[in-house]
PDB file of C-alpha atoms in Angstrom:
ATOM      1  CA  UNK A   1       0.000   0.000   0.000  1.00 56.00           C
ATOM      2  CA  UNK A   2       1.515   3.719  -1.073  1.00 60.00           C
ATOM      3  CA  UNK A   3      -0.652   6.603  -0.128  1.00 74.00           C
ATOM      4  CA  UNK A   4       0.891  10.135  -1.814  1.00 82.00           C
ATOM      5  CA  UNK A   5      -1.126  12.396   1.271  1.00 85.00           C
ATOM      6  CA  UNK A   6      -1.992  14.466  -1.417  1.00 87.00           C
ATOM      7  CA  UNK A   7      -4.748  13.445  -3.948  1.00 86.00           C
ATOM      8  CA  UNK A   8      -4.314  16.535  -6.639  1.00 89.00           C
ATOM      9  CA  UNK A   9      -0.648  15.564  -7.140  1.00 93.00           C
ATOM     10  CA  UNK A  10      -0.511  13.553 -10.304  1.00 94.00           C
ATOM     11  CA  UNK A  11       3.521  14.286 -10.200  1.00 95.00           C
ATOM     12  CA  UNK A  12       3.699  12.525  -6.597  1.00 94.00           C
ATOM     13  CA  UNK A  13       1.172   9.509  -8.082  1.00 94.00           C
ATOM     14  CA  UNK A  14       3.294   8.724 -10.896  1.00 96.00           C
ATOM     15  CA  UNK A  15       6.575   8.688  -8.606  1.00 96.00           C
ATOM     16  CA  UNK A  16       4.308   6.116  -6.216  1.00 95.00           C
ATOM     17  CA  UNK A  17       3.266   3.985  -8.734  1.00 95.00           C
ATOM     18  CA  UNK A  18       7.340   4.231 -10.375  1.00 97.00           C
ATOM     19  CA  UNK A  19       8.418   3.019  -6.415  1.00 95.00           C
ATOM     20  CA  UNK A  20       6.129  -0.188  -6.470  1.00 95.00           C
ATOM     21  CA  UNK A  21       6.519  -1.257 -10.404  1.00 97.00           C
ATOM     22  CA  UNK A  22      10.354  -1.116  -9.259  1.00 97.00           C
ATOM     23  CA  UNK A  23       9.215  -3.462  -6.564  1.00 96.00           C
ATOM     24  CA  UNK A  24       8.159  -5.963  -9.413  1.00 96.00           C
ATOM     25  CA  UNK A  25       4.054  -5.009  -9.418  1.00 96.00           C
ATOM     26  CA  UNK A  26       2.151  -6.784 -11.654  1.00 94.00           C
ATOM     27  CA  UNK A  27      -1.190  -4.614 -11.716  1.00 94.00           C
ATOM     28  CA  UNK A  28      -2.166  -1.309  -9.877  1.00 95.00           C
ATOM     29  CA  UNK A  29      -5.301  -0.171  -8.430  1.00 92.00           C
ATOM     30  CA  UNK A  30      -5.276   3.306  -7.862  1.00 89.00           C
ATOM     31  CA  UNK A  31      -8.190   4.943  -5.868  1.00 86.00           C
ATOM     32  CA  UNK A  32      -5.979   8.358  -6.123  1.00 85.00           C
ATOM     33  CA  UNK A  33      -8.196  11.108  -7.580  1.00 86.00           C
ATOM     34  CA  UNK A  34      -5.750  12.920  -9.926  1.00 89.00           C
ATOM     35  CA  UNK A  35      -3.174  11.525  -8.523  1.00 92.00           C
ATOM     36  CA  UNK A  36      -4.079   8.415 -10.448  1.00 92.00           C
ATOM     37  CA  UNK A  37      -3.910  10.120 -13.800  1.00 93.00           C
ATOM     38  CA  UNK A  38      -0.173   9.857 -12.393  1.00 95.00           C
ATOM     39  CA  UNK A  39      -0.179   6.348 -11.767  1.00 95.00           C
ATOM     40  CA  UNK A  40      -1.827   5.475 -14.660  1.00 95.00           C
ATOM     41  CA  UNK A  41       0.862   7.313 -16.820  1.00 96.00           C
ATOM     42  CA  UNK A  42       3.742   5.533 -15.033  1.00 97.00           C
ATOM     43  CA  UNK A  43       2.184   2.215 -15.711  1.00 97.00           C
ATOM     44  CA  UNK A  44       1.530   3.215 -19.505  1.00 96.00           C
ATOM     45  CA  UNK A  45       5.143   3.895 -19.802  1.00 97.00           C
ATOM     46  CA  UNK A  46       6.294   0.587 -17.919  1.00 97.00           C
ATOM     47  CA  UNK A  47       4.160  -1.677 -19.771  1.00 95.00           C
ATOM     48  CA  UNK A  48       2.578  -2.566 -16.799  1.00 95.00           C
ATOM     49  CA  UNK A  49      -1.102  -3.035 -15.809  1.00 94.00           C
ATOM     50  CA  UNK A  50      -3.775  -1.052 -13.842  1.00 94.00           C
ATOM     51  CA  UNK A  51      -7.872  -0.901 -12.443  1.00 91.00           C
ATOM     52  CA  UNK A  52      -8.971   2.781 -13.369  1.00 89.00           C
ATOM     53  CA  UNK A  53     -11.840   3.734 -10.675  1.00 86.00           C
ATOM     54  CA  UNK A  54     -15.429   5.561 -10.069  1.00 81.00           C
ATOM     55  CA  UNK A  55     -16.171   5.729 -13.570  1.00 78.00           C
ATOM     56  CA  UNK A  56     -14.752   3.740 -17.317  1.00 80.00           C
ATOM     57  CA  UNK A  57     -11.256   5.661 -17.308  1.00 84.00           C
ATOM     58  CA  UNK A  58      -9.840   2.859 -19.894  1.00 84.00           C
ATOM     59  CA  UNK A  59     -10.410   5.065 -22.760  1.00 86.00           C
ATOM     60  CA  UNK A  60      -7.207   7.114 -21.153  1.00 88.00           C
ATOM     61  CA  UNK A  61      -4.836   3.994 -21.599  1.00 90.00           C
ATOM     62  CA  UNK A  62      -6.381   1.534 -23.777  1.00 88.00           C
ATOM     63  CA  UNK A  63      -3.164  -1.090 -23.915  1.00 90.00           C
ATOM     64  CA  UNK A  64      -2.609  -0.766 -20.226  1.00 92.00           C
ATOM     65  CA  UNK A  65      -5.844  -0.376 -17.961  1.00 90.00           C
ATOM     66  CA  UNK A  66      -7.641  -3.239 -18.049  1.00 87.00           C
ATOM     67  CA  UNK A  67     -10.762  -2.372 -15.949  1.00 83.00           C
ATOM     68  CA  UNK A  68     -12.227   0.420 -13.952  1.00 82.00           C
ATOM     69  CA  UNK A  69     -13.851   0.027 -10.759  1.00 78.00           C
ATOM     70  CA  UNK A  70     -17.463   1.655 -11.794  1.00 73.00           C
ATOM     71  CA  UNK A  71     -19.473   3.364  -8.305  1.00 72.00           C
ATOM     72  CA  UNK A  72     -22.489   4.396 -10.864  1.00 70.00           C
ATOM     73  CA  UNK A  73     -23.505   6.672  -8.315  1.00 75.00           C
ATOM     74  CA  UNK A  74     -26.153   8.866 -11.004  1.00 77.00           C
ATOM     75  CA  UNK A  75     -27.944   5.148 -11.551  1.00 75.00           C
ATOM     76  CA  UNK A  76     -28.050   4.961  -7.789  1.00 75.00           C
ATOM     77  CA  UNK A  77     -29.313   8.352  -7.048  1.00 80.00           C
ATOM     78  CA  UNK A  78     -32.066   7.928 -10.009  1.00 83.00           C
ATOM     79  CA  UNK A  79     -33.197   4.688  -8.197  1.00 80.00           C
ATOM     80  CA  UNK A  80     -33.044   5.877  -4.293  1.00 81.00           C
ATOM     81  CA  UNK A  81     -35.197   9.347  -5.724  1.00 86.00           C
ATOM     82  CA  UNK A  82     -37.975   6.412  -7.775  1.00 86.00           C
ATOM     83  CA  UNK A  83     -38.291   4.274  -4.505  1.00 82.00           C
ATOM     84  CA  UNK A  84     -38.456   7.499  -2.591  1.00 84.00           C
ATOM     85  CA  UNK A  85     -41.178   8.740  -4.759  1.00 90.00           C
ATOM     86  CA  UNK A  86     -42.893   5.677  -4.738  1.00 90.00           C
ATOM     87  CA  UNK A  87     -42.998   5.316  -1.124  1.00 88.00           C
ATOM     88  CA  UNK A  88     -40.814   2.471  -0.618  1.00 83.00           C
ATOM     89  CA  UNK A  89     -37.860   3.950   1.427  1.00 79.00           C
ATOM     90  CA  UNK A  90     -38.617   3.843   5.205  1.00 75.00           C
ATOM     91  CA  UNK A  91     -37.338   6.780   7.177  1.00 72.00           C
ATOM     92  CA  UNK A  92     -34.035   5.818   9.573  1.00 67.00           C
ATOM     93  CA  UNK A  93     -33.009   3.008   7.330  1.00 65.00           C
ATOM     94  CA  UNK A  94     -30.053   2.323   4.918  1.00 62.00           C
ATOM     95  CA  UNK A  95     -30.239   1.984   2.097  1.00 64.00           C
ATOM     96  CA  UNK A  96     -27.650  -0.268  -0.091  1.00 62.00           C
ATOM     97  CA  UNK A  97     -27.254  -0.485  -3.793  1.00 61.00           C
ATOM     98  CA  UNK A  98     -26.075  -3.545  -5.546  1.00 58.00           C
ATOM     99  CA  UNK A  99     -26.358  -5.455  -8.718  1.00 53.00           C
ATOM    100  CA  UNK A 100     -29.238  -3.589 -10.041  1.00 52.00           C
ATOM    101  CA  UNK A 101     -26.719   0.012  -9.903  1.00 49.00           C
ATOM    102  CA  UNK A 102     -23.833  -1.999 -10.963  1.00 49.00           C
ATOM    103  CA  UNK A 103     -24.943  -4.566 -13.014  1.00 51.00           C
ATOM    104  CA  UNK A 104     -22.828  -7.949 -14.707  1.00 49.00           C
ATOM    105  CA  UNK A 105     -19.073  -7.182 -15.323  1.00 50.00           C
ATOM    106  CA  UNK A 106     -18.424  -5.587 -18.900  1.00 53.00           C
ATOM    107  CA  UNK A 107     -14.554  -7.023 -18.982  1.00 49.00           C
ATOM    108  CA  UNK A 108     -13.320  -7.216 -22.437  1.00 44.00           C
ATOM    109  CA  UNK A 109     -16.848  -6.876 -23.524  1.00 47.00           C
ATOM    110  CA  UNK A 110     -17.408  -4.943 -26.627  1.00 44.00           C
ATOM    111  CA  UNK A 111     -18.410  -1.571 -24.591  1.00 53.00           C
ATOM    112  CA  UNK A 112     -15.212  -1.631 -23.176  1.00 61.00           C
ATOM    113  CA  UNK A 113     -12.385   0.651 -24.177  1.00 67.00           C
ATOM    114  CA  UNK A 114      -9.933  -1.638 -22.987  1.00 78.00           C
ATOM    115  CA  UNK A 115      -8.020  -2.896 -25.579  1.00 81.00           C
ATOM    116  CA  UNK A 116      -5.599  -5.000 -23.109  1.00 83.00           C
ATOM    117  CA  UNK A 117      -8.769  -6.252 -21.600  1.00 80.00           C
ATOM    118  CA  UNK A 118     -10.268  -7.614 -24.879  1.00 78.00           C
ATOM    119  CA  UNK A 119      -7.068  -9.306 -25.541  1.00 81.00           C
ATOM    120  CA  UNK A 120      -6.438 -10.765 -21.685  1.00 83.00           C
ATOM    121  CA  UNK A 121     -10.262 -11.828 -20.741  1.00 79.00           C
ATOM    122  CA  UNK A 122     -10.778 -14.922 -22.642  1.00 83.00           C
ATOM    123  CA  UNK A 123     -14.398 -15.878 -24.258  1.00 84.00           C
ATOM    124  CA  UNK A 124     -14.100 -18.665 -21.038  1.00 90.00           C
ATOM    125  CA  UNK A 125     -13.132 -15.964 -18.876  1.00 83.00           C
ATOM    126  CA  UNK A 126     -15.791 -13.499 -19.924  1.00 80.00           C
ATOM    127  CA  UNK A 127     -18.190 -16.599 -19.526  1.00 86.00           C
ATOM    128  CA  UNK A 128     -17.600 -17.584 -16.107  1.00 88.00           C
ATOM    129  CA  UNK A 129     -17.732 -13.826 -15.036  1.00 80.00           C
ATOM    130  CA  UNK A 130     -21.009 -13.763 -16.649  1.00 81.00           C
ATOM    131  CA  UNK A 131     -21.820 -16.806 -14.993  1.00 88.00           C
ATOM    132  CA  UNK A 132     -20.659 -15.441 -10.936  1.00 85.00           C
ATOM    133  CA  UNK A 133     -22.696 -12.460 -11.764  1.00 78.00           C
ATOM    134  CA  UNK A 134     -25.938 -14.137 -12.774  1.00 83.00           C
ATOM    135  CA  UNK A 135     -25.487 -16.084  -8.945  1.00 87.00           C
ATOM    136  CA  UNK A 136     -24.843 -13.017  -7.215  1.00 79.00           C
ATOM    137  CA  UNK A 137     -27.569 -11.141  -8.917  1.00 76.00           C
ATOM    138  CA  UNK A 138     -29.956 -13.888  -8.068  1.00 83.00           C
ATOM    139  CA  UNK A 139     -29.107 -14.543  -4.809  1.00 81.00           C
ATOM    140  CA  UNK A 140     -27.151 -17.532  -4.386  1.00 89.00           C
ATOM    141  CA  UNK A 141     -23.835 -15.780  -3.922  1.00 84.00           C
ATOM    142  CA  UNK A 142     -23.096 -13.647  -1.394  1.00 79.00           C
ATOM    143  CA  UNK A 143     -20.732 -11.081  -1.762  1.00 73.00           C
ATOM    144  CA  UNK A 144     -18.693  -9.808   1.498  1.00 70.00           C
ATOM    145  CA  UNK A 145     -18.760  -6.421   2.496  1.00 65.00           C
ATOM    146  CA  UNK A 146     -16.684  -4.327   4.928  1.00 61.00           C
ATOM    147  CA  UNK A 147     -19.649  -4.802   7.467  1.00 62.00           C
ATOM    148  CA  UNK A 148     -22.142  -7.817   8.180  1.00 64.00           C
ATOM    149  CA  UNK A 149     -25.824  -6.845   7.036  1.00 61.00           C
ATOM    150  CA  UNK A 150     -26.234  -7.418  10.766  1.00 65.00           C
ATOM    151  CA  UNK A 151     -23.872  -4.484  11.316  1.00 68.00           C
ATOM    152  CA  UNK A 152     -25.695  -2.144   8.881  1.00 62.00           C
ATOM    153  CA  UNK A 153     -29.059  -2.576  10.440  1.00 66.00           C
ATOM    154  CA  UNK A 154     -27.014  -1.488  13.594  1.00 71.00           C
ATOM    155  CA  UNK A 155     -25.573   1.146  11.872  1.00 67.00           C
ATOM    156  CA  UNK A 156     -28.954   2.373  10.341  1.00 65.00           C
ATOM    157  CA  UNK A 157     -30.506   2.169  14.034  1.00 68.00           C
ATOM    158  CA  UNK A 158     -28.342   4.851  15.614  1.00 70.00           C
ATOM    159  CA  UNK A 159     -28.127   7.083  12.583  1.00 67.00           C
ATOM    160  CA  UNK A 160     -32.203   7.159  12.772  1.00 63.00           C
ATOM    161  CA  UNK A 161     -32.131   8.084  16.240  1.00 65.00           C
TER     162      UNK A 161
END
């Protein structure tokens, strides 16, 4: 883990990114803001892999980012506001997005700007993430979170208070 302490500084990102593909890195993931623009750069220039994030950044490095990390947070809002509307949001409680904001995994896929991602996810690949995502959309996988659900009801308890 490398944090730069300074999000704006794509200059400091790209040195970060520099220290760990010295360090014999494989793939970054860089959460960074614009320092990630850094990042990304440096691992353009060393041939070496990364995971763009909040929104499809792999039009800015087609032959090295391979993904993007998508929070969809406008499809979100636009279904929290319906439900709202519609009266099916109770006052106090959480509410958590999942498959229907993010939706099945577009790696490689033809909407994809990736062209490293085309080329690395295999039709077998691309099948079996198709086939995880149909479970966990339907229920019979359960994807971990940073909290139990038990923990969110908690959590949604004390807030409403």
């Amino acid at each position: 883990r490398s944090y730069t302490g300074d999000p704006m500084d794509a200059t400091l990102g790209k040195e970060y990114a520099y220290s760990q593909i010295e360090r014999g890195v494989d793939i970054i993931y860089a959460a960074a803001y614009l320092a990630g623009v850094g990042v990304y750069e440096a691992c353009d220039e060393s041939n070496i892999l990364s995971i763009g994030v909040d929104l499809d950044q792999c039009w800015m490095y087609p032959d090295s980012m391979v993904a993007s990390m998508l929070k969809n947070i406008g499809t979100g809002l636009i279904l929290f506001l319906k439900n709202f509307v519609e009266g099916e949001i109770e006052p106090g409680s959480l509410y958590i997005f999942g498959t229907e904001v993010v939706g099945l995994c577009g790696m490689g896929m033809g909407g994809c700007a990736s062209e490293v991602a085309k080329e690395l996810v295999t039709t077998e690949i691309r099948d079996n993430i198709e086939a995880v995502s149909n479970k966990i959309i339907a229920g019979e996988i359960k994807v971990p979170g940073a909290f139990d659900w038990d923990s969110f009801e908690e959590m949604g308890k004390k807030l409403s208070q």
